[in-house]
PDB file of C-alpha atoms in Angstrom:
ATOM      1  CA  MET A   1       0.000   0.000   0.000  1.00  0.00           C
ATOM      2  CA  GLU A   2       1.294   3.438  -0.909  1.00  0.00           C
ATOM      3  CA  SER A   3       1.196   5.935   1.966  1.00  0.00           C
ATOM      4  CA  SER A   4       0.439   8.655  -0.595  1.00  0.00           C
ATOM      5  CA  PHE A   5      -2.978   7.031  -1.062  1.00  0.00           C
ATOM      6  CA  PHE A   6      -3.968   7.465   2.594  1.00  0.00           C
ATOM      7  CA  SER A   7      -2.774   9.802   5.319  1.00  0.00           C
ATOM      8  CA  VAL A   8      -3.756  11.731   8.443  1.00  0.00           C
ATOM      9  CA  HIS A   9      -2.047  15.005   9.207  1.00  0.00           C
ATOM     10  CA  LYS A  10      -2.553  18.371  10.866  1.00  0.00           C
ATOM     11  CA  LYS A  11      -2.593  21.741   9.109  1.00  0.00           C
ATOM     12  CA  ASP A  12      -3.074  25.334  10.133  1.00  0.00           C
ATOM     13  CA  SER A  13      -6.240  26.942   8.719  1.00  0.00           C
ATOM     14  CA  GLY A  14      -4.004  29.409   6.901  1.00  0.00           C
ATOM     15  CA  TYR A  15      -2.931  26.532   4.634  1.00  0.00           C
ATOM     16  CA  PHE A  16      -6.477  26.441   3.239  1.00  0.00           C
ATOM     17  CA  SER A  17      -6.979  30.203   2.981  1.00  0.00           C
ATOM     18  CA  SER A  18      -6.104  30.035  -0.721  1.00  0.00           C
ATOM     19  CA  ILE A  19      -8.019  27.750  -3.090  1.00  0.00           C
ATOM     20  CA  PHE A  20      -6.944  24.145  -2.564  1.00  0.00           C
ATOM     21  CA  ARG A  21      -7.713  21.073  -4.689  1.00  0.00           C
ATOM     22  CA  ASP A  22      -6.136  17.700  -5.370  1.00  0.00           C
ATOM     23  CA  SER A  23      -6.990  14.128  -6.368  1.00  0.00           C
ATOM     24  CA  MET A  24      -7.956  12.949  -2.872  1.00  0.00           C
ATOM     25  CA  TYR A  25     -11.109  12.621  -0.812  1.00  0.00           C
ATOM     26  CA  HIS A  26     -10.795  14.621   2.411  1.00  0.00           C
ATOM     27  CA  ILE A  27     -12.293  14.547   5.885  1.00  0.00           C
ATOM     28  CA  PHE A  28     -11.548  17.652   7.957  1.00  0.00           C
ATOM     29  CA  LEU A  29     -12.025  18.006  11.714  1.00  0.00           C
ATOM     30  CA  PHE A  30     -11.659  21.400  13.385  1.00  0.00           C
ATOM     31  CA  THR A  31     -13.065  23.688  16.063  1.00  0.00           C
ATOM     32  CA  GLY A  32     -13.735  27.369  15.496  1.00  0.00           C
ATOM     33  CA  LYS A  33     -15.827  29.891  13.622  1.00  0.00           C
ATOM     34  CA  GLY A  34     -15.564  30.959  10.011  1.00  0.00           C
ATOM     35  CA  LYS A  35     -16.496  30.101   6.465  1.00  0.00           C
ATOM     36  CA  ILE A  36     -15.985  27.092   4.202  1.00  0.00           C
ATOM     37  CA  VAL A  37     -15.958  27.748   0.458  1.00  0.00           C
ATOM     38  CA  VAL A  38     -16.685  24.768  -1.813  1.00  0.00           C
ATOM     39  CA  ASP A  39     -16.607  25.369  -5.559  1.00  0.00           C
ATOM     40  CA  PHE A  40     -17.204  29.063  -4.804  1.00  0.00           C
ATOM     41  CA  THR A  41     -20.281  28.464  -2.613  1.00  0.00           C
ATOM     42  CA  ASP A  42     -20.011  29.766   0.980  1.00  0.00           C
ATOM     43  CA  TYR A  43     -20.997  27.833   4.110  1.00  0.00           C
ATOM     44  CA  ASP A  44     -20.674  29.202   7.649  1.00  0.00           C
ATOM     45  CA  PHE A  45     -19.367  27.039  10.480  1.00  0.00           C
ATOM     46  CA  ASP A  46     -19.285  27.580  14.230  1.00  0.00           C
ATOM     47  CA  GLY A  47     -18.130  24.971  16.743  1.00  0.00           C
ATOM     48  CA  LYS A  48     -16.801  21.444  16.409  1.00  0.00           C
ATOM     49  CA  THR A  49     -17.064  20.807  12.700  1.00  0.00           C
ATOM     50  CA  ILE A  50     -16.561  17.935  10.275  1.00  0.00           C
ATOM     51  CA  PHE A  51     -16.263  18.728   6.569  1.00  0.00           C
ATOM     52  CA  PHE A  52     -16.042  16.405   3.530  1.00  0.00           C
ATOM     53  CA  SER A  53     -14.672  17.114   0.054  1.00  0.00           C
ATOM     54  CA  THR A  54     -14.191  15.096  -3.114  1.00  0.00           C
ATOM     55  CA  PRO A  55     -11.348  15.008  -5.663  1.00  0.00           C
ATOM     56  CA  PHE A  56     -10.676  18.326  -7.400  1.00  0.00           C
ATOM     57  CA  GLN A  57     -13.294  20.346  -5.615  1.00  0.00           C
ATOM     58  CA  ASN A  58     -12.087  23.906  -5.099  1.00  0.00           C
ATOM     59  CA  ILE A  59     -12.081  24.449  -1.326  1.00  0.00           C
ATOM     60  CA  GLN A  60     -11.091  27.067   1.247  1.00  0.00           C
ATOM     61  CA  ILE A  61     -11.362  27.260   5.031  1.00  0.00           C
ATOM     62  CA  LEU A  62     -11.494  30.896   6.127  1.00  0.00           C
ATOM     63  CA  SER A  63     -11.392  32.166   9.703  1.00  0.00           C
ATOM     64  CA  GLU A  64     -10.291  35.315  11.493  1.00  0.00           C
ATOM     65  CA  GLU A  65      -8.753  33.115  14.171  1.00  0.00           C
ATOM     66  CA  LYS A  66      -6.001  30.532  13.816  1.00  0.00           C
ATOM     67  CA  ILE A  67      -7.582  27.091  13.621  1.00  0.00           C
ATOM     68  CA  SER A  68      -5.872  23.720  13.855  1.00  0.00           C
ATOM     69  CA  VAL A  69      -7.286  21.377  11.201  1.00  0.00           C
ATOM     70  CA  ASP A  70      -6.955  17.579  11.386  1.00  0.00           C
ATOM     71  CA  VAL A  71      -7.159  16.127   7.886  1.00  0.00           C
ATOM     72  CA  LEU A  72      -7.702  12.578   6.667  1.00  0.00           C
ATOM     73  CA  ASP A  73      -6.923  12.076   2.961  1.00  0.00           C
ATOM     74  CA  PHE A  74      -7.678   8.978   0.922  1.00  0.00           C
ATOM     75  CA  HIS A  75      -7.495   8.185  -2.769  1.00  0.00           C
ATOM     76  CA  GLY A  76     -10.208   6.345  -4.674  1.00  0.00           C
ATOM     77  CA  ASP A  77      -7.699   3.574  -5.425  1.00  0.00           C
ATOM     78  CA  PHE A  78      -7.315   2.971  -1.679  1.00  0.00           C
ATOM     79  CA  TYR A  79     -11.014   3.071  -0.840  1.00  0.00           C
ATOM     80  CA  CYS A  80     -13.708   3.286  -3.512  1.00  0.00           C
ATOM     81  CA  ILE A  81     -16.848   4.754  -1.952  1.00  0.00           C
ATOM     82  CA  GLU A  82     -18.947   3.492  -4.872  1.00  0.00           C
ATOM     83  CA  PHE A  83     -17.647  -0.087  -4.501  1.00  0.00           C
ATOM     84  CA  HIS A  84     -18.290  -0.059  -0.727  1.00  0.00           C
ATOM     85  CA  LYS A  85     -21.651   1.724  -0.907  1.00  0.00           C
ATOM     86  CA  ASN A  86     -23.554  -1.215   0.602  1.00  0.00           C
ATOM     87  CA  GLU A  87     -21.232  -1.319   3.617  1.00  0.00           C
ATOM     88  CA  VAL A  88     -21.087   2.418   4.362  1.00  0.00           C
ATOM     89  CA  ALA A  89     -23.784   4.613   2.822  1.00  0.00           C
ATOM     90  CA  CYS A  90     -21.574   7.713   2.539  1.00  0.00           C
ATOM     91  CA  ASN A  91     -21.748   8.268  -1.219  1.00  0.00           C
ATOM     92  CA  GLY A  92     -24.531  10.783  -1.765  1.00  0.00           C
ATOM     93  CA  LEU A  93     -24.669  11.595   1.937  1.00  0.00           C
ATOM     94  CA  LEU A  94     -21.180  12.708   2.941  1.00  0.00           C
ATOM     95  CA  PHE A  95     -19.802  12.973  -0.600  1.00  0.00           C
ATOM     96  CA  ASN A  96     -21.196  13.740  -4.060  1.00  0.00           C
ATOM     97  CA  ASN A  97     -24.478  15.457  -3.258  1.00  0.00           C
ATOM     98  CA  ILE A  98     -24.933  18.959  -4.640  1.00  0.00           C
ATOM     99  CA  TYR A  99     -28.093  19.581  -2.571  1.00  0.00           C
ATOM    100  CA  LEU A 100     -26.707  18.772   0.879  1.00  0.00           C
ATOM    101  CA  PHE A 101     -24.344  20.852   2.997  1.00  0.00           C
ATOM    102  CA  PRO A 102     -20.750  19.465   2.965  1.00  0.00           C
ATOM    103  CA  HIS A 103     -20.193  20.000   6.694  1.00  0.00           C
ATOM    104  CA  PHE A 104     -22.022  19.806  10.001  1.00  0.00           C
ATOM    105  CA  THR A 105     -21.463  20.346  13.711  1.00  0.00           C
ATOM    106  CA  LEU A 106     -20.620  17.468  16.047  1.00  0.00           C
ATOM    107  CA  ASN A 107     -21.186  17.157  19.760  1.00  0.00           C
ATOM    108  CA  GLN A 108     -18.132  16.900  22.005  1.00  0.00           C
ATOM    109  CA  GLU A 109     -18.337  13.113  22.414  1.00  0.00           C
ATOM    110  CA  VAL A 110     -18.574  12.250  18.714  1.00  0.00           C
ATOM    111  CA  PHE A 111     -15.942  14.821  17.797  1.00  0.00           C
ATOM    112  CA  ASN A 112     -13.526  13.304  20.329  1.00  0.00           C
ATOM    113  CA  ASP A 113     -14.302   9.771  19.131  1.00  0.00           C
ATOM    114  CA  LEU A 114     -13.507  10.652  15.512  1.00  0.00           C
ATOM    115  CA  LEU A 115     -10.383  12.539  16.514  1.00  0.00           C
ATOM    116  CA  ASN A 116      -9.284   9.481  18.471  1.00  0.00           C
ATOM    117  CA  TYR A 117      -9.646   7.315  15.351  1.00  0.00           C
ATOM    118  CA  PHE A 118      -7.523   9.829  13.454  1.00  0.00           C
ATOM    119  CA  LYS A 119      -4.840   9.375  16.129  1.00  0.00           C
ATOM    120  CA  LYS A 120      -5.108   5.578  15.968  1.00  0.00           C
ATOM    121  CA  ILE A 121      -4.555   5.751  12.221  1.00  0.00           C
ATOM    122  CA  GLN A 122      -1.451   7.886  12.662  1.00  0.00           C
ATOM    123  CA  ALA A 123      -0.036   5.308  15.062  1.00  0.00           C
ATOM    124  CA  ILE A 124      -0.214   2.454  12.540  1.00  0.00           C
ATOM    125  CA  ASP A 125       3.058   1.242  11.035  1.00  0.00           C
ATOM    126  CA  LEU A 126       2.416   1.041   7.287  1.00  0.00           C
ATOM    127  CA  LYS A 127       5.167  -1.561   6.906  1.00  0.00           C
ATOM    128  CA  GLU A 128       3.365  -4.057   9.123  1.00  0.00           C
ATOM    129  CA  GLU A 129       1.304  -6.873   7.624  1.00  0.00           C
ATOM    130  CA  PHE A 130      -2.435  -6.153   7.309  1.00  0.00           C
ATOM    131  CA  SER A 131      -1.908  -2.426   7.940  1.00  0.00           C
ATOM    132  CA  GLY A 132      -3.930  -1.613   4.810  1.00  0.00           C
ATOM    133  CA  SER A 133      -6.907  -3.656   6.025  1.00  0.00           C
ATOM    134  CA  ILE A 134      -6.746  -2.018   9.449  1.00  0.00           C
ATOM    135  CA  LEU A 135      -6.678   1.437   7.881  1.00  0.00           C
ATOM    136  CA  GLN A 136      -9.699   0.612   5.724  1.00  0.00           C
ATOM    137  CA  SER A 137     -11.556  -0.639   8.796  1.00  0.00           C
ATOM    138  CA  TYR A 138     -10.866   2.594  10.661  1.00  0.00           C
ATOM    139  CA  LEU A 139     -11.914   4.632   7.629  1.00  0.00           C
ATOM    140  CA  GLN A 140     -15.152   2.682   7.302  1.00  0.00           C
ATOM    141  CA  LEU A 141     -15.867   3.261  10.975  1.00  0.00           C
ATOM    142  CA  ILE A 142     -15.264   7.009  10.624  1.00  0.00           C
ATOM    143  CA  LEU A 143     -17.524   7.159   7.562  1.00  0.00           C
ATOM    144  CA  ALA A 144     -20.243   5.084   9.241  1.00  0.00           C
ATOM    145  CA  ILE A 145     -20.280   7.260  12.368  1.00  0.00           C
ATOM    146  CA  SER A 146     -20.312  10.411  10.239  1.00  0.00           C
ATOM    147  CA  SER A 147     -23.144   9.098   8.062  1.00  0.00           C
ATOM    148  CA  LYS A 148     -25.180   8.270  11.148  1.00  0.00           C
ATOM    149  CA  GLU A 149     -24.668  11.763  12.563  1.00  0.00           C
ATOM    150  CA  LYS A 150     -25.478  13.556   9.316  1.00  0.00           C
ATOM    151  CA  ASN A 151     -28.568  11.457   8.762  1.00  0.00           C
ATOM    152  CA  LYS A 152     -29.960  12.866  12.009  1.00  0.00           C
ATOM    153  CA  ILE A 153     -29.914  16.415  10.661  1.00  0.00           C
ATOM    154  CA  LEU A 154     -30.980  16.038   7.037  1.00  0.00           C
ATOM    155  CA  PRO A 155     -33.175  18.951   5.911  1.00  0.00           C
ATOM    156  CA  ASP A 156     -35.907  16.910   4.163  1.00  0.00           C
ATOM    157  CA  LYS A 157     -38.490  17.600   6.861  1.00  0.00           C
ATOM    158  CA  GLU A 158     -37.675  21.303   6.711  1.00  0.00           C
ATOM    159  CA  LEU A 159     -38.259  21.296   2.981  1.00  0.00           C
ATOM    160  CA  LEU A 160     -41.791  20.010   3.513  1.00  0.00           C
ATOM    161  CA  LYS A 161     -42.518  22.969   5.775  1.00  0.00           C
ATOM    162  CA  ASP A 162     -41.121  25.516   3.332  1.00  0.00           C
ATOM    163  CA  ASP A 163     -43.589  28.008   1.873  1.00  0.00           C
ATOM    164  CA  PHE A 164     -42.229  27.175  -1.575  1.00  0.00           C
ATOM    165  CA  ASN A 165     -43.077  23.486  -1.896  1.00  0.00           C
ATOM    166  CA  SER A 166     -41.611  23.295  -5.385  1.00  0.00           C
ATOM    167  CA  LEU A 167     -38.053  23.228  -3.997  1.00  0.00           C
ATOM    168  CA  LYS A 168     -38.122  19.443  -3.905  1.00  0.00           C
ATOM    169  CA  THR A 169     -39.783  19.425  -7.317  1.00  0.00           C
ATOM    170  CA  PHE A 170     -36.932  21.568  -8.647  1.00  0.00           C
ATOM    171  CA  GLN A 171     -34.432  18.947  -7.458  1.00  0.00           C
ATOM    172  CA  ASN A 172     -36.426  16.210  -9.177  1.00  0.00           C
ATOM    173  CA  LEU A 173     -36.626  18.228 -12.391  1.00  0.00           C
ATOM    174  CA  VAL A 174     -32.878  18.855 -12.395  1.00  0.00           C
ATOM    175  CA  GLU A 175     -32.248  15.131 -11.958  1.00  0.00           C
ATOM    176  CA  GLU A 176     -34.569  14.402 -14.881  1.00  0.00           C
ATOM    177  CA  TYR A 177     -33.465  17.073 -17.344  1.00  0.00           C
ATOM    178  CA  PHE A 178     -29.927  18.261 -16.509  1.00  0.00           C
ATOM    179  CA  LEU A 179     -28.452  16.303 -19.422  1.00  0.00           C
ATOM    180  CA  THR A 180     -30.471  18.228 -21.982  1.00  0.00           C
ATOM    181  CA  GLU A 181     -31.650  21.424 -20.282  1.00  0.00           C
ATOM    182  CA  LYS A 182     -29.103  23.772 -18.719  1.00  0.00           C
ATOM    183  CA  ASN A 183     -31.114  27.031 -18.734  1.00  0.00           C
ATOM    184  CA  VAL A 184     -32.893  28.212 -15.574  1.00  0.00           C
ATOM    185  CA  SER A 185     -35.865  29.489 -17.583  1.00  0.00           C
ATOM    186  CA  PHE A 186     -36.755  25.916 -18.589  1.00  0.00           C
ATOM    187  CA  TYR A 187     -37.200  24.871 -14.953  1.00  0.00           C
ATOM    188  CA  ALA A 188     -38.947  28.113 -13.996  1.00  0.00           C
ATOM    189  CA  ASP A 189     -41.509  27.568 -16.757  1.00  0.00           C
ATOM    190  CA  LEU A 190     -42.243  24.026 -15.566  1.00  0.00           C
ATOM    191  CA  LEU A 191     -42.743  25.359 -12.039  1.00  0.00           C
ATOM    192  CA  ASN A 192     -44.923  28.252 -13.262  1.00  0.00           C
ATOM    193  CA  VAL A 193     -42.731  30.910 -11.667  1.00  0.00           C
ATOM    194  CA  THR A 194     -40.376  33.542 -13.011  1.00  0.00           C
ATOM    195  CA  SER A 195     -36.658  32.812 -13.234  1.00  0.00           C
ATOM    196  CA  ASN A 196     -36.051  35.558 -10.691  1.00  0.00           C
ATOM    197  CA  THR A 197     -38.478  34.040  -8.158  1.00  0.00           C
ATOM    198  CA  LEU A 198     -36.943  30.608  -8.611  1.00  0.00           C
ATOM    199  CA  SER A 199     -33.442  32.004  -8.174  1.00  0.00           C
ATOM    200  CA  LYS A 200     -34.326  33.800  -4.932  1.00  0.00           C
ATOM    201  CA  LYS A 201     -35.965  30.729  -3.387  1.00  0.00           C
ATOM    202  CA  ILE A 202     -33.212  28.330  -4.424  1.00  0.00           C
ATOM    203  CA  LYS A 203     -30.508  30.720  -3.229  1.00  0.00           C
ATOM    204  CA  SER A 204     -32.164  31.100   0.185  1.00  0.00           C
ATOM    205  CA  ARG A 205     -32.403  27.334   0.684  1.00  0.00           C
ATOM    206  CA  PHE A 206     -29.266  25.931  -0.942  1.00  0.00           C
ATOM    207  CA  ASN A 207     -26.969  28.951  -0.722  1.00  0.00           C
ATOM    208  CA  LYS A 208     -26.361  28.706  -4.461  1.00  0.00           C
ATOM    209  CA  THR A 209     -28.228  29.744  -7.596  1.00  0.00           C
ATOM    210  CA  PRO A 210     -30.237  27.401  -9.863  1.00  0.00           C
ATOM    211  CA  SER A 211     -27.548  27.880 -12.522  1.00  0.00           C
ATOM    212  CA  GLN A 212     -24.870  26.723 -10.085  1.00  0.00           C
ATOM    213  CA  ILE A 213     -26.907  23.658  -9.153  1.00  0.00           C
ATOM    214  CA  ILE A 214     -27.409  22.699 -12.788  1.00  0.00           C
ATOM    215  CA  GLN A 215     -23.725  23.220 -13.551  1.00  0.00           C
ATOM    216  CA  GLU A 216     -22.657  21.227 -10.491  1.00  0.00           C
ATOM    217  CA  ARG A 217     -24.991  18.381 -11.474  1.00  0.00           C
ATOM    218  CA  VAL A 218     -23.461  18.240 -14.953  1.00  0.00           C
ATOM    219  CA  ILE A 219     -19.938  18.278 -13.502  1.00  0.00           C
ATOM    220  CA  LEU A 220     -20.816  15.619 -10.932  1.00  0.00           C
ATOM    221  CA  GLU A 221     -22.091  13.338 -13.688  1.00  0.00           C
ATOM    222  CA  ALA A 222     -18.995  14.050 -15.777  1.00  0.00           C
ATOM    223  CA  LYS A 223     -16.741  13.132 -12.835  1.00  0.00           C
ATOM    224  CA  LYS A 224     -18.660   9.900 -12.312  1.00  0.00           C
ATOM    225  CA  GLN A 225     -18.332   8.952 -15.967  1.00  0.00           C
ATOM    226  CA  ILE A 226     -14.623   9.769 -16.042  1.00  0.00           C
ATOM    227  CA  HIS A 227     -13.832   7.928 -12.799  1.00  0.00           C
ATOM    228  CA  LEU A 228     -16.337   5.048 -12.779  1.00  0.00           C
ATOM    229  CA  THR A 229     -16.173   4.010 -16.458  1.00  0.00           C
ATOM    230  CA  ARG A 230     -13.619   3.486 -19.208  1.00  0.00           C
ATOM    231  CA  LYS A 231     -15.638   5.479 -21.735  1.00  0.00           C
ATOM    232  CA  SER A 232     -13.731   7.795 -24.027  1.00  0.00           C
ATOM    233  CA  PHE A 233     -14.122  11.526 -23.525  1.00  0.00           C
ATOM    234  CA  LYS A 234     -15.904  11.655 -26.853  1.00  0.00           C
ATOM    235  CA  GLU A 235     -18.479   9.147 -25.588  1.00  0.00           C
ATOM    236  CA  ILE A 236     -18.909  11.047 -22.321  1.00  0.00           C
ATOM    237  CA  ALA A 237     -19.299  14.355 -24.155  1.00  0.00           C
ATOM    238  CA  ASN A 238     -21.991  12.796 -26.332  1.00  0.00           C
ATOM    239  CA  GLU A 239     -23.886  11.338 -23.350  1.00  0.00           C
ATOM    240  CA  LEU A 240     -23.818  14.718 -21.585  1.00  0.00           C
ATOM    241  CA  ASN A 241     -25.142  16.418 -24.731  1.00  0.00           C
ATOM    242  CA  PHE A 242     -22.127  18.578 -25.543  1.00  0.00           C
ATOM    243  CA  ASN A 243     -21.523  19.494 -29.164  1.00  0.00           C
ATOM    244  CA  ASP A 244     -18.149  17.801 -29.155  1.00  0.00           C
ATOM    245  CA  GLU A 245     -15.273  16.615 -26.974  1.00  0.00           C
ATOM    246  CA  PHE A 246     -13.574  20.032 -27.094  1.00  0.00           C
ATOM    247  CA  HIS A 247     -16.687  21.846 -25.807  1.00  0.00           C
ATOM    248  CA  PHE A 248     -17.035  19.295 -22.997  1.00  0.00           C
ATOM    249  CA  SER A 249     -13.377  19.630 -22.008  1.00  0.00           C
ATOM    250  CA  LYS A 250     -13.612  23.434 -21.964  1.00  0.00           C
ATOM    251  CA  TYR A 251     -16.788  23.330 -19.813  1.00  0.00           C
ATOM    252  CA  PHE A 252     -15.254  20.805 -17.395  1.00  0.00           C
ATOM    253  CA  LYS A 253     -12.051  22.799 -16.962  1.00  0.00           C
ATOM    254  CA  LYS A 254     -13.959  26.056 -16.452  1.00  0.00           C
ATOM    255  CA  TYR A 255     -15.740  24.686 -13.373  1.00  0.00           C
ATOM    256  CA  THR A 256     -13.073  22.365 -11.949  1.00  0.00           C
ATOM    257  CA  GLY A 257      -9.798  24.027 -12.914  1.00  0.00           C
ATOM    258  CA  ILE A 258      -8.440  20.896 -14.587  1.00  0.00           C
ATOM    259  CA  SER A 259      -9.038  18.999 -17.823  1.00  0.00           C
ATOM    260  CA  PRO A 260     -10.931  15.682 -18.029  1.00  0.00           C
ATOM    261  CA  THR A 261      -7.630  14.060 -19.035  1.00  0.00           C
ATOM    262  CA  GLN A 262      -5.878  15.286 -15.888  1.00  0.00           C
ATOM    263  CA  PHE A 263      -8.857  14.330 -13.727  1.00  0.00           C
ATOM    264  CA  ARG A 264      -8.736  10.730 -14.987  1.00  0.00           C
ATOM    265  CA  LYS A 265      -4.947  10.570 -14.804  1.00  0.00           C
ATOM    266  CA  GLU A 266      -4.708  11.747 -11.189  1.00  0.00           C
ATOM    267  CA  GLY A 267      -8.006  10.357  -9.904  1.00  0.00           C
ATOM    268  CA  GLY A 268      -7.646   7.023 -11.639  1.00  0.00           C
ATOM    269  CA  ILE A 269     -10.343   4.691 -12.937  1.00  0.00           C
ATOM    270  CA  SER A 270     -12.392   2.961 -10.261  1.00  0.00           C
ATOM    271  CA  ILE A 271     -12.542  -0.788  -9.744  1.00  0.00           C
ATOM    272  CA  VAL A 272     -16.266  -0.357 -10.390  1.00  0.00           C
ATOM    273  CA  ALA A 273     -15.503   0.259 -14.078  1.00  0.00           C
ATOM    274  CA  ASP A 274     -14.660  -3.412 -14.569  1.00  0.00           C
ATOM    275  CA  LEU A 275     -17.253  -5.017 -12.287  1.00  0.00           C
ATOM    276  CA  TYR A 276     -19.907  -5.687 -14.869  1.00  0.00           C
ATOM    277  CA  LYS A 277     -17.822  -6.616 -17.890  1.00  0.00           C
TER     278      LYS A 277
END
């Protein structure tokens, strides 16, 4: 096992004050008050916080105070969240969901428990036999505990109480049409509201505009296709309804900062790509 595929380390919050991205999944633990920026969307935090990010998301952790950040990094080749989805339901809950907040507050006990697992991981000798299996077990435990905690605070019930009941409908429409319809006006027309009204309501609930949500959904699907399949970029561009491979590559790089080629090279192709051949 390569240590570069899995690590736990500590950073000062200043390290993440500039835009940071790489090919790893990340779990951050920290205490303080400030702002997390994920793909240029702002989220406030206050207290004992856990935050999750996926490969090549553009992230920042901003705070007026100096914060110590414990970070767990893992590569998809070390632990594929899609392959292990039946064991730990973190994909779509902790990672890869454009509608859910990427962070949440933990109580003292859970925060300390997770921090303790981080320390246990650091104490493992990577040269010892079965160290890789032990690390995966600890990671699964951290993901399972985190999934359980986040599941307690999902906003679905709040959505039902919202005075704009079409918020959930908007999500469903995006999931149905994002491959072919990328204009906000299309969704506003289906919901019988103006684009401006839709934008205000979506922004107040999700902290991002309808356009951002549509773009993020396209990019999320592109990342899945690049990482979870062996399809050519031409095939992926066609499935995502881009005019050609060049247009797709330009769109992908605009919102991620890297090309599809670099994303596949550094992120790798998942074991899932060969499961059903």
